[in-house]
Coordinates of C-alpha atoms and ligand atoms in Angstrom, one line a residue:
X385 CA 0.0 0.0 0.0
X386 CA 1.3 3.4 -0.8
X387 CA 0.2 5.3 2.1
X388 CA 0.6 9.2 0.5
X389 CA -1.7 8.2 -2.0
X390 CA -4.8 7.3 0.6
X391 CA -7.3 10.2 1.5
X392 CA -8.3 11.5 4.5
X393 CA -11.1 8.9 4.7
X394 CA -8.6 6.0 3.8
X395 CA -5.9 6.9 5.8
X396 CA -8.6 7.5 9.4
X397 CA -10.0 4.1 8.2
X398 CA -6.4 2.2 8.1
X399 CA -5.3 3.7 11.4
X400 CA -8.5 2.9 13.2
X401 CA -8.4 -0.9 12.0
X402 CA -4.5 -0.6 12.9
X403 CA -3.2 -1.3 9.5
X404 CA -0.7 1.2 9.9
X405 CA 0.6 3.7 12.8
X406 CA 0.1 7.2 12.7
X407 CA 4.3 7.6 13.3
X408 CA 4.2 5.6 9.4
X409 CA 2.0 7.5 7.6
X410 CA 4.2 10.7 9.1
X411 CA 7.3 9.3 8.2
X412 CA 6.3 8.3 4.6
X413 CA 5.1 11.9 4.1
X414 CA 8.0 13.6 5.3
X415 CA 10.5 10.9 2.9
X416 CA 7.9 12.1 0.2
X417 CA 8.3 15.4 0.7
X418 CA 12.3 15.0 1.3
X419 CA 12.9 13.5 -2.4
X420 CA 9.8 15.4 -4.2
X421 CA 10.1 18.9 -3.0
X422 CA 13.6 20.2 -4.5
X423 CA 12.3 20.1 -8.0
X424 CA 8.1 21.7 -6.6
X425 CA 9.2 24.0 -3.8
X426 CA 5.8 23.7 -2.2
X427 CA 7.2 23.6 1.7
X428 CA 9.0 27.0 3.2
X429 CA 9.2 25.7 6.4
X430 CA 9.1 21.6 7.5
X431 CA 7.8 21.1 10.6
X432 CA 9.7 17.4 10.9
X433 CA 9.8 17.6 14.7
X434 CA 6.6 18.8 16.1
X435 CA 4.6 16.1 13.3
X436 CA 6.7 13.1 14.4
X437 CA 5.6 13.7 18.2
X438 CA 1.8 14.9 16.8
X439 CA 2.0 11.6 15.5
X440 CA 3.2 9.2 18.6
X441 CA 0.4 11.0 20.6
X442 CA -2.1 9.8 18.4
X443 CA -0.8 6.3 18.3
X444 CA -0.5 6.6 21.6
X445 CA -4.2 7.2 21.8
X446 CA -5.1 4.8 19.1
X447 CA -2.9 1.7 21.5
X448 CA -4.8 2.7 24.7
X449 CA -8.3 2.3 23.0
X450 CA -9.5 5.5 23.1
X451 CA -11.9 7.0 19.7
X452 CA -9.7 9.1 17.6
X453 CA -11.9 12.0 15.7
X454 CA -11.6 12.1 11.4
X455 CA -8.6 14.1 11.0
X456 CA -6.5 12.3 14.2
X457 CA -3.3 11.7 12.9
X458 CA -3.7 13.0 9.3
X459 CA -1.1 14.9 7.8
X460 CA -2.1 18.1 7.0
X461 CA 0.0 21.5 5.0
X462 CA -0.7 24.9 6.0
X463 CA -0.5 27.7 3.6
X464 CA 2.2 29.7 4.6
X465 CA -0.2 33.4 5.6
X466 CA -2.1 31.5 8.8
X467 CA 0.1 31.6 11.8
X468 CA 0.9 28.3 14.0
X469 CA 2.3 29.3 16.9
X470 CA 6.5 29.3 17.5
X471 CA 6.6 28.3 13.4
X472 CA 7.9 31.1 10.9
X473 CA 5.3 32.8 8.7
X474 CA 6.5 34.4 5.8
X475 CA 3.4 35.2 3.7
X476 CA 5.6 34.5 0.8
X477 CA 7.7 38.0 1.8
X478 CA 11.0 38.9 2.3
X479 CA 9.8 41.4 4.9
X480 CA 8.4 38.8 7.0
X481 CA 11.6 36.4 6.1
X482 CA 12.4 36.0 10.1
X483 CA 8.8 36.1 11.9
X484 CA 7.7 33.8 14.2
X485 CA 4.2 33.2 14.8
X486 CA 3.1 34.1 18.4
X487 CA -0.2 32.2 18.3
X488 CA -2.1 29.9 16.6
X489 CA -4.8 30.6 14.3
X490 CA -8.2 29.6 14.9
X491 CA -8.3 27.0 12.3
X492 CA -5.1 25.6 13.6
X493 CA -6.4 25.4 16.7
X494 CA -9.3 23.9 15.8
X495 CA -7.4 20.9 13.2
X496 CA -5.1 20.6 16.9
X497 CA -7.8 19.7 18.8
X498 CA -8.9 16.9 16.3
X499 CA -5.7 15.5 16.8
X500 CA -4.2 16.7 13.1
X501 CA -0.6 16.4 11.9
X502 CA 1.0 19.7 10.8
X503 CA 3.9 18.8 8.2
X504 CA 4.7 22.3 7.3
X505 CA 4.2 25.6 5.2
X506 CA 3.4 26.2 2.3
X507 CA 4.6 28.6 -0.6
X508 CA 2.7 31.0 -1.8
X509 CA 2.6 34.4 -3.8
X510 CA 3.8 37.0 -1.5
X511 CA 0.6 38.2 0.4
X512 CA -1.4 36.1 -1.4
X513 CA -1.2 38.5 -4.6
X514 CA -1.0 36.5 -7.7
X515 CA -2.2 33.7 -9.7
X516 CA 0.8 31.6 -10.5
X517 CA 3.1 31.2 -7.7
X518 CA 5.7 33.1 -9.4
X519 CA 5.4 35.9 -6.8
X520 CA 7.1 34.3 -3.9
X521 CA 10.4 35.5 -2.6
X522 CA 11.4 31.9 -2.0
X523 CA 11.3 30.9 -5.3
X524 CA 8.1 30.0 -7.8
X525 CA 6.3 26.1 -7.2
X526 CA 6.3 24.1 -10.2
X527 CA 3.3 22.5 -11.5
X528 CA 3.3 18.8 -10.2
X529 CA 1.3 17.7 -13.5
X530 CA 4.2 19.4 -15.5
X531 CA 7.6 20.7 -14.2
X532 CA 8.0 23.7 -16.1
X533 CA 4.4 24.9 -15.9
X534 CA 2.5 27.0 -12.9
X535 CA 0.4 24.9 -10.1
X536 CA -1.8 28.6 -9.8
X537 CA -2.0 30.5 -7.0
X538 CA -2.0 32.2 -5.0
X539 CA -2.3 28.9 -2.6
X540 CA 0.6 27.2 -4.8
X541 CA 2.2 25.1 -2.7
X542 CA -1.2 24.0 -1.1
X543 CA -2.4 22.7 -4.1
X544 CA 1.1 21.3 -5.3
X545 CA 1.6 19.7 -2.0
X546 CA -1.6 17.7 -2.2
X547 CA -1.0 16.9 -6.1
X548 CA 2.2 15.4 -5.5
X549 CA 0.9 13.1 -2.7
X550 CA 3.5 15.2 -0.4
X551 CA 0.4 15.7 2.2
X552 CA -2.8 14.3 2.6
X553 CA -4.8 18.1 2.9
X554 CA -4.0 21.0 2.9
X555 CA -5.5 24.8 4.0
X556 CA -5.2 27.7 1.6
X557 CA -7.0 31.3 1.5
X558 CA -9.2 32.8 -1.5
X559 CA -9.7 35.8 -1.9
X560 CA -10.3 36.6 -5.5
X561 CA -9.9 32.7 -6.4
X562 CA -6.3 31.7 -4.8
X563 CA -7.9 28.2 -3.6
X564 CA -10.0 27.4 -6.4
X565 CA -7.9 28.4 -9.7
X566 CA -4.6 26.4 -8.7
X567 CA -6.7 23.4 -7.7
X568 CA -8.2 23.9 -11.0
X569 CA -4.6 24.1 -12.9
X570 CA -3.5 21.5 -10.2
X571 CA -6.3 18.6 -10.6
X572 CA -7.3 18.6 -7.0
X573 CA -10.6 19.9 -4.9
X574 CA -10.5 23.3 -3.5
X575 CA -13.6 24.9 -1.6
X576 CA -13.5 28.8 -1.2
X577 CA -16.3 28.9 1.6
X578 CA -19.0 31.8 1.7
X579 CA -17.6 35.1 3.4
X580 CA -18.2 34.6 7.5
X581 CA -18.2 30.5 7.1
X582 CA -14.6 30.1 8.7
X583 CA -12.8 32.3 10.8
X584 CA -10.2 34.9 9.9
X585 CA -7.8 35.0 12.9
X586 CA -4.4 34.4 12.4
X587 CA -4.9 34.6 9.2
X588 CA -2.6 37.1 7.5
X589 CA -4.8 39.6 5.9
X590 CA -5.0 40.3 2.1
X591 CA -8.5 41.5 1.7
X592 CA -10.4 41.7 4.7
X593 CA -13.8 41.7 3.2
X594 CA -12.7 38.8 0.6
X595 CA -10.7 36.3 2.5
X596 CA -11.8 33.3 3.4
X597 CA -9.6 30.1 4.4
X598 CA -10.4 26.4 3.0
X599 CA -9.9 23.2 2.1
X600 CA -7.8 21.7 -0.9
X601 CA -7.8 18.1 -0.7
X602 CA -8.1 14.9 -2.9
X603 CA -11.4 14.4 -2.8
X604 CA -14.9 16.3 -2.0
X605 CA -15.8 14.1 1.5
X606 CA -12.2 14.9 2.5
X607 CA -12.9 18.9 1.6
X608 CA -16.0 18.4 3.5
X609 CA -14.3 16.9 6.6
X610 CA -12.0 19.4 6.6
X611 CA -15.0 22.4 6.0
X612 CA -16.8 21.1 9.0
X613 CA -13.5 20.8 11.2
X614 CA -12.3 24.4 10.6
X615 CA -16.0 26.2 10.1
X616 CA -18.3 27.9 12.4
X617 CA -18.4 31.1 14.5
X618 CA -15.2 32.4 16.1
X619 CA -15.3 35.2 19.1
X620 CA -12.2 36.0 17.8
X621 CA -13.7 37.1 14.5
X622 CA -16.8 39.4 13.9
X623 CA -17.3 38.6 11.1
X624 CA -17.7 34.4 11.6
X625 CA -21.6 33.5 11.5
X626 CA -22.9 30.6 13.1
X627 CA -24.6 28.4 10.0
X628 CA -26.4 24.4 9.5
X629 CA -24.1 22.2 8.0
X630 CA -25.7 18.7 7.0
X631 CA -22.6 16.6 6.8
X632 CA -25.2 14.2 4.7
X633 CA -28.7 14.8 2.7
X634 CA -30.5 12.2 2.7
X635 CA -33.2 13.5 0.7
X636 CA -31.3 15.2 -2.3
X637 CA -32.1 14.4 -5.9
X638 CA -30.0 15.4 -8.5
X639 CA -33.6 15.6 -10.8
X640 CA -34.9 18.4 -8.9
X641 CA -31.5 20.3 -9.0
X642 CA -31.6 23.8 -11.7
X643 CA -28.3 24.7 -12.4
X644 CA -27.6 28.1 -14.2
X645 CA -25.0 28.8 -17.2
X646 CA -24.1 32.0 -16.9
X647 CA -23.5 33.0 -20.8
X648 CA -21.0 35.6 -19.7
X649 CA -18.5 32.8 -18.4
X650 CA -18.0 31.7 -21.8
X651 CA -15.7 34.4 -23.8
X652 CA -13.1 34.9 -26.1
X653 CA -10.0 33.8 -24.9
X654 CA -11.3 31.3 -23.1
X655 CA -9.3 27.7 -24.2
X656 CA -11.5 26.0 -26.3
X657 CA -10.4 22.5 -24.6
X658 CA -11.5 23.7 -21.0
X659 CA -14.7 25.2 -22.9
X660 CA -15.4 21.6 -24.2
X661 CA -14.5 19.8 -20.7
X662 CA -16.9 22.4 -18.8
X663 CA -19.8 21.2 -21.7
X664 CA -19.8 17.9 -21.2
X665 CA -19.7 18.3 -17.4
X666 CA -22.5 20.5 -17.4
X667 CA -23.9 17.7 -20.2
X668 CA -23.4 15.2 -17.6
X669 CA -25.5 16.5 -15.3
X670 CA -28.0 16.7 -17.7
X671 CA -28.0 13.0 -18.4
X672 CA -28.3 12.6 -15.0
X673 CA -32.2 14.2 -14.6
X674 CA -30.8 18.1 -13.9
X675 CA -32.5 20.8 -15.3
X676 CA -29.9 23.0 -17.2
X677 CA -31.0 26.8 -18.1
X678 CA -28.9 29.2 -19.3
X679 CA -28.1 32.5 -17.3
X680 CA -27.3 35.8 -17.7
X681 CA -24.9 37.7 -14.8
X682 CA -24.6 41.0 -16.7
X683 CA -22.3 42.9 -14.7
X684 CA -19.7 39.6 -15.0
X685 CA -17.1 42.4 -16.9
X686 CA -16.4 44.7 -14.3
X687 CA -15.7 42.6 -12.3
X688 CA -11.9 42.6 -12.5
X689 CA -11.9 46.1 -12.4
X690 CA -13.9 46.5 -9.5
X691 CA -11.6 43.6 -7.9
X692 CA -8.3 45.6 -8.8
X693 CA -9.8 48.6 -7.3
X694 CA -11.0 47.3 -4.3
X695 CA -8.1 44.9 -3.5
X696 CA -5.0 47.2 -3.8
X697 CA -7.3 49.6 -1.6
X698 CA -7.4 47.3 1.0
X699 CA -3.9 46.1 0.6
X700 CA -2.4 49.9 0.8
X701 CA -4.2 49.6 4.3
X702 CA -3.3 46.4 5.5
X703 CA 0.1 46.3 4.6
X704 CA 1.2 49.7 6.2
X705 CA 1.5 48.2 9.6
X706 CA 5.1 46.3 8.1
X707 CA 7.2 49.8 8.5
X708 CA 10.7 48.0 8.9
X709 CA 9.7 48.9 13.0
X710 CA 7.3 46.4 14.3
X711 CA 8.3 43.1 12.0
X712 CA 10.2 41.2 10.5
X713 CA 12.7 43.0 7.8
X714 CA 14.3 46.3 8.8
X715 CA 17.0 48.1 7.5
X716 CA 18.2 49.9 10.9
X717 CA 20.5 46.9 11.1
X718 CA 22.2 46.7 8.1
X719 CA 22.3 50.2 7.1
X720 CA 22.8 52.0 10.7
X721 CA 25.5 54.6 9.3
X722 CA 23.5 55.8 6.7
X723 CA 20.2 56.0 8.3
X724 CA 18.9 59.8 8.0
X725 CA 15.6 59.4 9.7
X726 CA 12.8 57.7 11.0
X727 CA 11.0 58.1 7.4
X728 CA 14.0 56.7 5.6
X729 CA 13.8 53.4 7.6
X730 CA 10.3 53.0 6.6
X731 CA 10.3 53.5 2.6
X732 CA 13.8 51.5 2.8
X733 CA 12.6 48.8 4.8
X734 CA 9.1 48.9 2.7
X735 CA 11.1 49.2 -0.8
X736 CA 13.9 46.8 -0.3
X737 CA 11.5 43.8 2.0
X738 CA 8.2 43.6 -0.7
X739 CA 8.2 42.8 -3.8
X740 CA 7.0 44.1 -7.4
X741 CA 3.8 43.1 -7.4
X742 CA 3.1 44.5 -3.5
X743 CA 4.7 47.6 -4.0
X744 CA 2.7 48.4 -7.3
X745 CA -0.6 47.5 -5.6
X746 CA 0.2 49.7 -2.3
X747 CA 0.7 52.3 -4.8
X748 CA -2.4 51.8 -7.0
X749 CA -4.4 51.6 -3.4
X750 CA -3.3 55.0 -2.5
X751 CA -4.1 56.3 -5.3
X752 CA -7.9 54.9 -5.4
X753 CA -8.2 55.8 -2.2
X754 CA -6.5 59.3 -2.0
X755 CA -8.7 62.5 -1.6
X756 CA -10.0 63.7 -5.0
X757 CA -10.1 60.0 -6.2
X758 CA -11.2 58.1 -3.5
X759 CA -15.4 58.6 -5.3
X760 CA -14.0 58.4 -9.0
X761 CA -12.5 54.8 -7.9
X762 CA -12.9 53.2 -4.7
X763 CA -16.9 54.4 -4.3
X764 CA -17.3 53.5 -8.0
X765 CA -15.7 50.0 -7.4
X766 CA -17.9 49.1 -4.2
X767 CA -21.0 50.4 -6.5
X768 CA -20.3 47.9 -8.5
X769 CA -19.7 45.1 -6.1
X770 CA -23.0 45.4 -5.2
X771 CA -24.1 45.2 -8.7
X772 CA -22.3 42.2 -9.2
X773 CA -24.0 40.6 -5.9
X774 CA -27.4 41.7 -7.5
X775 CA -27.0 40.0 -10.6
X776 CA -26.4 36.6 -8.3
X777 CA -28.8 37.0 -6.4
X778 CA -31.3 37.4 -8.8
X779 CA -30.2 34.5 -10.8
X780 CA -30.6 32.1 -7.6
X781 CA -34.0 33.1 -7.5
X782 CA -34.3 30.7 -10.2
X783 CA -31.3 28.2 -10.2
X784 CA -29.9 26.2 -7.4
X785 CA -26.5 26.3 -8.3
X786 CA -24.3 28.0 -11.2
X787 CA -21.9 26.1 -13.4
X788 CA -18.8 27.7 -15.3
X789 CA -15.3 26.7 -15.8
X790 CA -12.9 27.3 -13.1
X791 CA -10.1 29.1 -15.2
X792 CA -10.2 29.9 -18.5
X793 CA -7.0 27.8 -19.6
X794 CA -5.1 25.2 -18.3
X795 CA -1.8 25.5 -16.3
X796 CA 0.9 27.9 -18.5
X797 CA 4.3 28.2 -18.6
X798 CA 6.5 30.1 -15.6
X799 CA 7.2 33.2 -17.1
X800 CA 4.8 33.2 -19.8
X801 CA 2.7 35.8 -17.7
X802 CA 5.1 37.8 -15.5
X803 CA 5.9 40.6 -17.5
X804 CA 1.9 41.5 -18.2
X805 CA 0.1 42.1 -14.8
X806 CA -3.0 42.5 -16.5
X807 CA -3.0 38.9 -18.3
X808 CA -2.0 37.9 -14.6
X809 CA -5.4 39.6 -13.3
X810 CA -7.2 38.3 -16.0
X811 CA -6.5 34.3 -14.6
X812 CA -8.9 35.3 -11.9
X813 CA -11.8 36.4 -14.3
X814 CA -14.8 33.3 -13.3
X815 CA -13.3 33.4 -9.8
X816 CA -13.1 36.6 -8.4
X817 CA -17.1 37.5 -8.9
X818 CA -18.0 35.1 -6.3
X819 CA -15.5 36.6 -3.7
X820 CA -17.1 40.4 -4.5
X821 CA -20.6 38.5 -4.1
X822 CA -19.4 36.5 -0.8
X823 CA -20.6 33.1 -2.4
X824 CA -19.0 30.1 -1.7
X825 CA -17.7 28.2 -4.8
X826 CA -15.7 24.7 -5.6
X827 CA -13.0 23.7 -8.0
X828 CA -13.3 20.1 -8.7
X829 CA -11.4 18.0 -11.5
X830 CA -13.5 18.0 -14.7
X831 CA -11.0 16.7 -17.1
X832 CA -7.7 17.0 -19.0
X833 CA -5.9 18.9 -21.6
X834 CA -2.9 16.2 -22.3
X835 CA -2.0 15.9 -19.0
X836 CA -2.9 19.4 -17.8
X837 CA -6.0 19.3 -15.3
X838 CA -9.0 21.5 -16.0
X839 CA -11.3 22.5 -13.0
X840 CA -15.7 22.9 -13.4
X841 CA -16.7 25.3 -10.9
X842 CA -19.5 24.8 -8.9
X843 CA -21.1 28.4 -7.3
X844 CA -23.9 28.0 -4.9
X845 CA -25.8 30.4 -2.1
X846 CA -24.8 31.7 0.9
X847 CA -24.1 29.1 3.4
X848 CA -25.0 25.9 1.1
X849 CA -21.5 24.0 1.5
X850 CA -23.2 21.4 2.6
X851 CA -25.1 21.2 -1.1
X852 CA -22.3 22.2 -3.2
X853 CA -20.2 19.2 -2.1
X854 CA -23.4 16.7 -2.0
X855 CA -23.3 18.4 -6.1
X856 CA -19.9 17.9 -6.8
X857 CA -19.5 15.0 -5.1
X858 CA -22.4 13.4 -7.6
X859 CA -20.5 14.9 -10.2
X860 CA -16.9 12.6 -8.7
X861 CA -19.0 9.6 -8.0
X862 CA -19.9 9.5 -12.1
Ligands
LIG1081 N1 -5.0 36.2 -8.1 C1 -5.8 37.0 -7.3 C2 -4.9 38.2 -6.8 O1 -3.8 38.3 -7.1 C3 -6.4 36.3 -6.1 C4 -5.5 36.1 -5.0 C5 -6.1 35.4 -3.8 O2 -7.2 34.9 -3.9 N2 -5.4 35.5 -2.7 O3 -5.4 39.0 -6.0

């Protein structure tokens, strides 16, 4: 048995009937990751020591009889923006190269108490700004599927980690599709949960009023294991809501399902091999008794603009807190005779410790959001938001769920995009409507280009995880 292949569900089932200790199934991830992860570069940080003692706890447990919950003893990566405590978080910056979590996100709290094994952290785009995982400081991931192409991002290593059977699960965030457009160019499941479904603390912010952390696993019952382990309200965050989630629905009927089309979603440029793949998924469904109707969501092309308005708005304000003062990279220390003034350290510190992409969204943010402007951009942008949520919400007046494809092309080339921001925002064109909406949406494996993976996304309404994975998961059982 090759134990990184199993799910979550396989590998809880082999350690309850003692087929195999939790200490194994630690060790065989950690020689996966050992001989696979110098050519993907999914892992910053390997937490070898902390997993191995997770896991002789567990079979410690297991030995003396007592229940172990779903996730006991299952190797889990974290993306490398949510904090677990004493374990360096870099966010994918240089400016955060040397900090050390001082507490534990909520969701890693909550995968603790169910007896989870943390293996380590995850690359990413540096904040979580990109859509390629070409944007780290540490170096780009590589595409499991295909060496010299992108896994997505902005959760890269996430998704590569779980492709390449170098973890079981995995966390990411989403906030304009960074979970569901790498598992798409990836070929695994990622869930982007509605706005207030999961909590936010700990988790490096982005977008405030976007992010949202989830699962990216191998299969839909492991993404909803992991949903229900991290979801629910948190003190800790305002803006977590108590919700129903039905781990099973007995009574659902893919007949009486109406899924929408939304004509929109299907453009110019899109690849006509992932428009084919999305067809016959959506034809699938058909076949199997659901009514299909097509859909208009009219406002569908502003929404990049009003996401590149609203995001680098939010990231001019989140980001000011790193002033080369309070974290991480500073450059008192290494350029103490030249230092002029207080100022100095800050734009020095702030120039030299982000990146391109960072420093040219801070700027666009203070722009939009700069007296004079502020209505002409930033107002316009959240009018339009609210348009955007409009035109869903009248369409799931009539349809259940709405089906488009996840990206509009496959996995590309590294490099092919990094000179052309704009063709790197435009990756993010089916995905970032549902975050300006606050919908929760999946990425599940619809088919292949060669051997490049092509994601169907499934969007539903507010709070309805528990449908959209019962949907997708009849979707995977065909
Ligand atoms: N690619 C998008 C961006 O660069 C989405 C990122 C995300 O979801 N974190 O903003």
């Amino acid at each position: 048995m090759n134990l990184t292949e199993l799910t979550i569900r396989q590998t809880h089932e082999g350690l309850k009937k003692k087929q195999f200790s939790a200490l194994e199934i630690c060790r065989a991830y950690l020689d996966k990751i050992a001989k696979e992860d110098k050519k993907i570069n999914a892992f910053l940080t390997v937490t070898r020591e902390s997993a191995l003692l997770q896991a002789k706890k567990i079979d410690e447990m297991i030995l003396s009889g007592q229940e172990i919950s779903l996730l006991a003893g299952i190797p889990l990566a974290i993306k490398d923006n949510i904090l677990v405590k004493n374990v360096r978080c870099t966010a994918g910056s240089k400016i955060l190269d040397n900090y050390i979590a001082p507490y534990d996100a909520t969701v890693i709290k909550k995968l603790q108490e169910r007896g989870a094994v943390i293996l380590g952290k995850t690359n990413l785009d540096e904040f979580a700004m990109g859509a390629s995982g070409e944007n780290s400081a540490f170096g780009p991931t590589r595409n499991p599927h295909d060496l010299s192409r992108v896994p997505g991002g902005s959760s890269a290593g996430s998704v590569a980690a779980v492709a390449a059977n170098m973890s079981c699960g995995a966390l990411g965030s989403d906030t304009g599709g960074s979970i569901r457009q790498p598992a798409s160019l990836s070929g695994v499941v990622g869930l982007k949960p509605t706005y207030g479904a999961v909590s936010r603390y700990g988790l490096i912010a982005l977008v405030c009023s976007f992010d949202q952390i989830g699962p990216i696993t191998k299969t839909i019952e492991d993404a909803k294991i992991l949903f229900e382990a991290i979801s629910g309200k948190d003190p800790l965050d305002s803006t977590s809501l108590e919700f129903k989630f039905q781990s099973s629905l007995p009574n659902f009927q893919i007949k009486e399902v109406c899924f929408g089309v939304p004509k929109e979603y299907f453009i110019e440029g899109i690849d006509p091999k992932v428009e084919e793949i999305i067809q016959k998924a959506i034809k699938k469904y058909e076949d199997l008794g659901a009514k299909i109707e097509e859909i208009s969501l009219p406002h569908t092309k502003y929404a990049i603009a009003t996401y590149y308005i609203i995001t680098p708005s939010e990231v001019s304000a989140n980001l000011a807190r790193y002033d080369g003062i309070k974290y991480g990279y500073s450059t008192i220390q290494s350029k103490k005779s030249k230092l002029k003034s207080l100022l100095n350290v800050y734009l020095e510190s702030r120039g030299e410790g982000f990146g391109e992409e960072v420093r040219r969204r801070i700027m666009l943010g203070t722009y939009a959001l700069s007296a004079g402007y502020y209505d002409a951009y930033y107002l316009k942008a959240q009018k339009f938001r609210t348009l955007i949520k409009e035109d869903f919400k009248k369409a799931f007046q009539k349809v259940d769920f709405i089906l488009t494809p996840t990206s509009p092309t496959p996995a590309f080339k590294l490099g092919e995009k990094t000179e052309d921001p704009l063709k790197m925002y435009l990756c993010d064109i089916f995905t970032s409507p549902v975050n300006l909406a606050g919908l929760p949406g999946i990425s599940i494996p619809a088919g292949k280009k060669g051997n490049l993976p092509v994601g169907l996304q499934i969007i539903g309404k507010p709070f309805e995880e528990d449908k959209i994975l019962q949907v997708a998961q009849t979707f995977e059982t065909i």
